[in-house]
Amino acid sequence: MTTVPLPTNLPEHEALLQGPICVLPTPFDEIGRVDLESLARTTTYAIDNGARGVVCFGLASEAVKLTDEERIASLLQVVDTVNGRVPVIAGSESNSAVSAAMRTREYVKAGAGAVMVMPPSFTRPRPSEIVDYYQFIGAAASGVQVIVQDAPAWTGVDLPVAVLNEVKKLAPNVNAVKVENPPSHQKFLDLKGCGFELIGGYGALHLMEDIDAGISSVMCGP
């Protein structure tokens, strides 16, 4: 098992993640168990076809159906299959800062080179609570990059640029945002002005506009 190192000496505006990043689906067998062999094959397929990174436990990964044990087993399988060839990103959000931080530490220990985190959504957080949440996760990530997943259509939580900029000031490793909130062009430009790395999402449906706004990478399915 190999941990993918992320550079620590890059200029603020140079992206750590670049190009297409594959959000891996979670395959199941006929009785509902996670099919780790199929997950390994899917991971290999993504890399062989040009993925510059892979994501475990994104919105397309059936993450809400997985137990904590299944999550760890899946992540270990992906890290082992990748074997250092591309970054492995793991979704580590939860509805409390404590549980999200615990999950983040566990995933980094398992070999994730970055984590991606949606805001808590069961109870709508206030702006100050969003800042506290990401600051706590940033500390738990021990310098590993934290990607904020801005997906209000799924979470119901808006993440204003001013709030995200406050997060970045307090937790410098929370320095990338995956925006899935069309129309996203102006928000991408505003985030870029704050020094964030920009990642496109939403199934790459707005890829050309997002590239024009300055994204360095895009996350989509295989």
Short mmCIF file of C-alpha atoms in Angstrom, two decimals:
data_model
loop_
_atom_site.label_atom_id
_atom_site.label_comp_id
_atom_site.label_asym_id
_atom_site.label_seq_id
_atom_site.Cartn_x
_atom_site.Cartn_y
_atom_site.Cartn_z
CA MET A 1 0.00 0.00 0.00
CA THR A 2 1.48 3.36 -1.08
CA THR A 3 0.50 6.82 0.12
CA VAL A 4 0.44 9.39 -2.68
CA PRO A 5 2.43 12.42 -1.50
CA LEU A 6 1.17 15.88 -2.37
CA PRO A 7 3.71 18.68 -2.96
CA THR A 8 4.03 21.18 -0.13
CA ASN A 9 6.12 23.88 -1.79
CA LEU A 10 3.87 24.98 -4.66
CA PRO A 11 2.90 28.61 -5.28
CA GLU A 12 -0.57 29.50 -4.07
CA HIS A 13 -2.17 29.48 -7.54
CA GLU A 14 -0.53 26.31 -8.87
CA ALA A 15 -2.95 23.39 -8.84
CA LEU A 16 -2.11 20.20 -6.99
CA LEU A 17 -4.72 18.24 -8.99
CA GLN A 18 -4.87 18.55 -12.76
CA GLY A 19 -6.86 16.97 -15.58
CA PRO A 20 -9.74 14.48 -15.45
CA ILE A 21 -10.37 12.82 -12.09
CA CYS A 22 -12.61 9.75 -11.99
CA VAL A 23 -15.27 9.42 -9.29
CA LEU A 24 -15.34 5.67 -8.79
CA PRO A 25 -18.69 3.90 -8.50
CA THR A 26 -18.95 1.22 -5.82
CA PRO A 27 -19.77 -2.19 -7.35
CA PHE A 28 -21.86 -4.70 -5.40
CA ASP A 29 -22.35 -8.41 -5.87
CA GLU A 30 -25.73 -10.13 -6.24
CA ILE A 31 -26.36 -10.15 -2.46
CA GLY A 32 -25.29 -6.57 -1.81
CA ARG A 33 -21.70 -7.01 -0.68
CA VAL A 34 -19.03 -4.61 -1.97
CA ASP A 35 -17.27 -6.31 -4.89
CA LEU A 36 -13.64 -5.37 -4.27
CA GLU A 37 -12.34 -7.23 -7.32
CA SER A 38 -14.66 -5.24 -9.59
CA LEU A 39 -13.64 -2.05 -7.80
CA ALA A 40 -9.99 -2.84 -8.55
CA ARG A 41 -10.80 -3.44 -12.22
CA THR A 42 -12.76 -0.19 -12.44
CA THR A 43 -9.86 1.71 -10.86
CA THR A 44 -7.40 0.21 -13.31
CA TYR A 45 -9.73 1.00 -16.23
CA ALA A 46 -9.97 4.65 -15.14
CA ILE A 47 -6.20 5.09 -14.89
CA ASP A 48 -5.51 3.22 -18.12
CA ASN A 49 -7.91 5.58 -19.89
CA GLY A 50 -6.34 8.80 -18.69
CA ALA A 51 -7.65 9.59 -15.21
CA ARG A 52 -5.20 11.83 -13.35
CA GLY A 53 -6.75 10.95 -10.01
CA VAL A 54 -9.55 8.83 -8.54
CA VAL A 55 -12.21 9.57 -5.93
CA CYS A 56 -13.71 7.18 -3.41
CA PHE A 57 -17.04 8.06 -1.77
CA GLY A 58 -18.20 10.84 -4.06
CA LEU A 59 -21.85 11.45 -4.88
CA ALA A 60 -21.66 8.78 -7.60
CA SER A 61 -20.06 6.20 -5.30
CA GLU A 62 -23.07 4.86 -3.34
CA ALA A 63 -21.27 6.09 -0.22
CA VAL A 64 -24.45 6.46 1.83
CA LYS A 65 -25.01 2.69 1.52
CA LEU A 66 -21.59 1.73 2.89
CA THR A 67 -20.67 0.81 6.45
CA ASP A 68 -17.49 2.28 7.92
CA GLU A 69 -15.84 -1.12 7.50
CA GLU A 70 -16.84 -1.26 3.82
CA ARG A 71 -15.51 2.24 3.28
CA ILE A 72 -12.10 1.36 4.69
CA ALA A 73 -11.92 -1.92 2.77
CA SER A 74 -12.83 -0.08 -0.45
CA LEU A 75 -10.30 2.69 0.12
CA LEU A 76 -7.51 0.22 0.91
CA GLN A 77 -8.34 -1.69 -2.27
CA VAL A 78 -8.20 1.46 -4.39
CA VAL A 79 -4.96 2.69 -2.80
CA ASP A 80 -3.37 -0.70 -3.34
CA THR A 81 -4.56 -0.84 -6.97
CA VAL A 82 -3.41 2.71 -7.73
CA ASN A 83 0.02 1.97 -6.22
CA GLY A 84 1.12 5.59 -6.29
CA ARG A 85 0.32 6.26 -9.95
CA VAL A 86 -2.26 9.02 -9.31
CA PRO A 87 -3.70 10.77 -6.24
CA VAL A 88 -6.48 8.99 -4.34
CA ILE A 89 -9.14 11.34 -2.95
CA ALA A 90 -11.64 10.17 -0.34
CA GLY A 91 -14.93 11.78 0.64
CA SER A 92 -14.85 12.15 4.42
CA GLU A 93 -17.81 14.39 5.27
CA SER A 94 -20.18 13.71 8.12
CA ASN A 95 -22.88 15.59 9.99
CA SER A 96 -20.56 16.52 12.83
CA ALA A 97 -17.09 18.01 12.81
CA VAL A 98 -15.84 15.37 15.24
CA SER A 99 -16.96 12.39 13.14
CA ALA A 100 -15.76 14.03 9.91
CA ALA A 101 -12.37 14.66 11.50
CA MET A 102 -12.15 11.06 12.72
CA ARG A 103 -13.04 9.81 9.24
CA THR A 104 -10.48 12.18 7.70
CA ARG A 105 -7.66 10.97 9.93
CA GLU A 106 -8.56 7.35 9.22
CA TYR A 107 -8.60 7.88 5.46
CA VAL A 108 -5.29 9.73 5.43
CA LYS A 109 -3.77 6.90 7.46
CA ALA A 110 -5.19 4.42 4.91
CA GLY A 111 -3.40 6.20 2.08
CA ALA A 112 -5.67 8.95 0.76
CA GLY A 113 -3.63 11.76 -0.73
CA ALA A 114 -6.48 14.26 -0.28
CA VAL A 115 -9.99 14.35 1.15
CA MET A 116 -13.15 15.93 -0.26
CA VAL A 117 -15.73 17.20 2.18
CA MET A 118 -19.31 18.40 1.79
CA PRO A 119 -20.74 20.60 4.56
CA PRO A 120 -23.01 19.03 7.19
CA SER A 121 -26.59 19.06 5.98
CA PHE A 122 -28.90 17.31 8.45
CA THR A 123 -29.07 20.56 10.43
CA ARG A 124 -28.33 23.63 8.31
CA PRO A 125 -25.13 25.18 9.67
CA ARG A 126 -24.63 28.90 10.21
CA PRO A 127 -21.64 30.55 8.44
CA SER A 128 -19.58 30.48 11.63
CA GLU A 129 -20.33 26.78 12.04
CA ILE A 130 -19.22 26.10 8.46
CA VAL A 131 -15.92 27.82 9.22
CA ASP A 132 -15.47 25.82 12.42
CA TYR A 133 -16.33 22.55 10.63
CA TYR A 134 -13.75 22.96 7.89
CA GLN A 135 -11.13 24.36 10.24
CA PHE A 136 -11.50 21.26 12.41
CA ILE A 137 -11.21 18.95 9.39
CA GLY A 138 -8.23 20.87 8.06
CA ALA A 139 -6.41 20.29 11.34
CA ALA A 140 -7.32 16.59 11.29
CA ALA A 141 -5.95 16.24 7.75
CA SER A 142 -2.40 16.95 9.02
CA GLY A 143 -1.40 19.09 6.04
CA VAL A 144 -3.09 16.88 3.41
CA GLN A 145 -5.19 18.86 0.95
CA VAL A 146 -8.88 19.29 1.78
CA ILE A 147 -11.30 19.88 -1.11
CA VAL A 148 -14.58 21.59 -0.28
CA GLN A 149 -17.48 20.07 -2.24
CA ASP A 150 -19.94 22.85 -2.98
CA ALA A 151 -23.08 20.96 -4.02
CA PRO A 152 -26.16 22.77 -2.66
CA ALA A 153 -28.56 20.79 -4.86
CA TRP A 154 -27.66 17.76 -2.70
CA THR A 155 -26.83 19.36 0.64
CA GLY A 156 -29.16 22.35 0.70
CA VAL A 157 -26.26 24.35 2.15
CA ASP A 158 -24.91 27.47 0.41
CA LEU A 159 -21.18 28.13 0.69
CA PRO A 160 -20.55 31.82 0.00
CA VAL A 161 -17.12 32.82 -1.28
CA ALA A 162 -16.55 35.06 1.75
CA VAL A 163 -17.14 32.12 4.10
CA LEU A 164 -14.84 29.84 2.13
CA ASN A 165 -12.15 32.51 2.09
CA GLU A 166 -12.39 32.76 5.89
CA VAL A 167 -11.95 28.97 6.07
CA LYS A 168 -8.82 29.14 3.93
CA LYS A 169 -7.30 31.86 6.11
CA LEU A 170 -7.72 29.69 9.21
CA ALA A 171 -6.96 26.32 7.56
CA PRO A 172 -4.54 26.83 4.62
CA ASN A 173 -4.77 23.20 3.48
CA VAL A 174 -8.50 23.70 2.79
CA ASN A 175 -7.45 25.28 -0.48
CA ALA A 176 -9.57 23.72 -3.26
CA VAL A 177 -13.26 23.88 -4.12
CA LYS A 178 -15.26 21.55 -6.34
CA VAL A 179 -18.17 23.71 -7.47
CA GLU A 180 -21.38 21.90 -8.45
CA ASN A 181 -23.67 24.89 -8.34
CA PRO A 182 -24.49 26.09 -11.88
CA PRO A 183 -24.24 28.71 -13.19
CA SER A 184 -20.77 28.56 -11.67
CA HIS A 185 -18.65 30.85 -13.86
CA GLN A 186 -18.66 33.90 -11.60
CA LYS A 187 -18.18 31.85 -8.43
CA PHE A 188 -15.16 30.15 -9.99
CA LEU A 189 -13.70 33.55 -10.86
CA ASP A 190 -14.31 34.88 -7.34
CA LEU A 191 -12.76 31.76 -5.75
CA LYS A 192 -9.76 32.02 -8.05
CA GLY A 193 -9.29 35.59 -6.89
CA CYS A 194 -9.05 34.24 -3.33
CA GLY A 195 -6.32 31.77 -4.34
CA PHE A 196 -8.39 28.58 -4.41
CA GLU A 197 -7.69 25.64 -6.68
CA LEU A 198 -10.79 25.13 -8.84
CA ILE A 199 -12.34 21.76 -9.67
CA GLY A 200 -15.32 21.25 -11.95
CA GLY A 201 -18.06 18.75 -11.22
CA TYR A 202 -21.76 18.27 -11.99
CA GLY A 203 -20.94 15.40 -14.33
CA ALA A 204 -18.82 17.74 -16.51
CA LEU A 205 -22.02 19.08 -18.07
CA HIS A 206 -20.56 22.60 -18.02
CA LEU A 207 -16.98 21.63 -18.81
CA MET A 208 -16.21 24.28 -21.44
CA GLU A 209 -17.57 27.14 -19.32
CA ASP A 210 -15.71 25.79 -16.29
CA ILE A 211 -12.43 25.59 -18.23
CA ASP A 212 -12.96 29.19 -19.35
CA ALA A 213 -13.41 30.15 -15.68
CA GLY A 214 -10.05 28.61 -14.76
CA ILE A 215 -10.61 25.08 -13.40
CA SER A 216 -7.50 22.90 -13.18
CA SER A 217 -9.36 19.59 -13.09
CA VAL A 218 -12.80 18.06 -13.43
CA MET A 219 -14.39 15.17 -11.53
CA CYS A 220 -16.79 12.89 -13.36
CA GLY A 221 -17.71 9.22 -13.65
CA PRO A 222 -15.74 6.60 -15.59
#
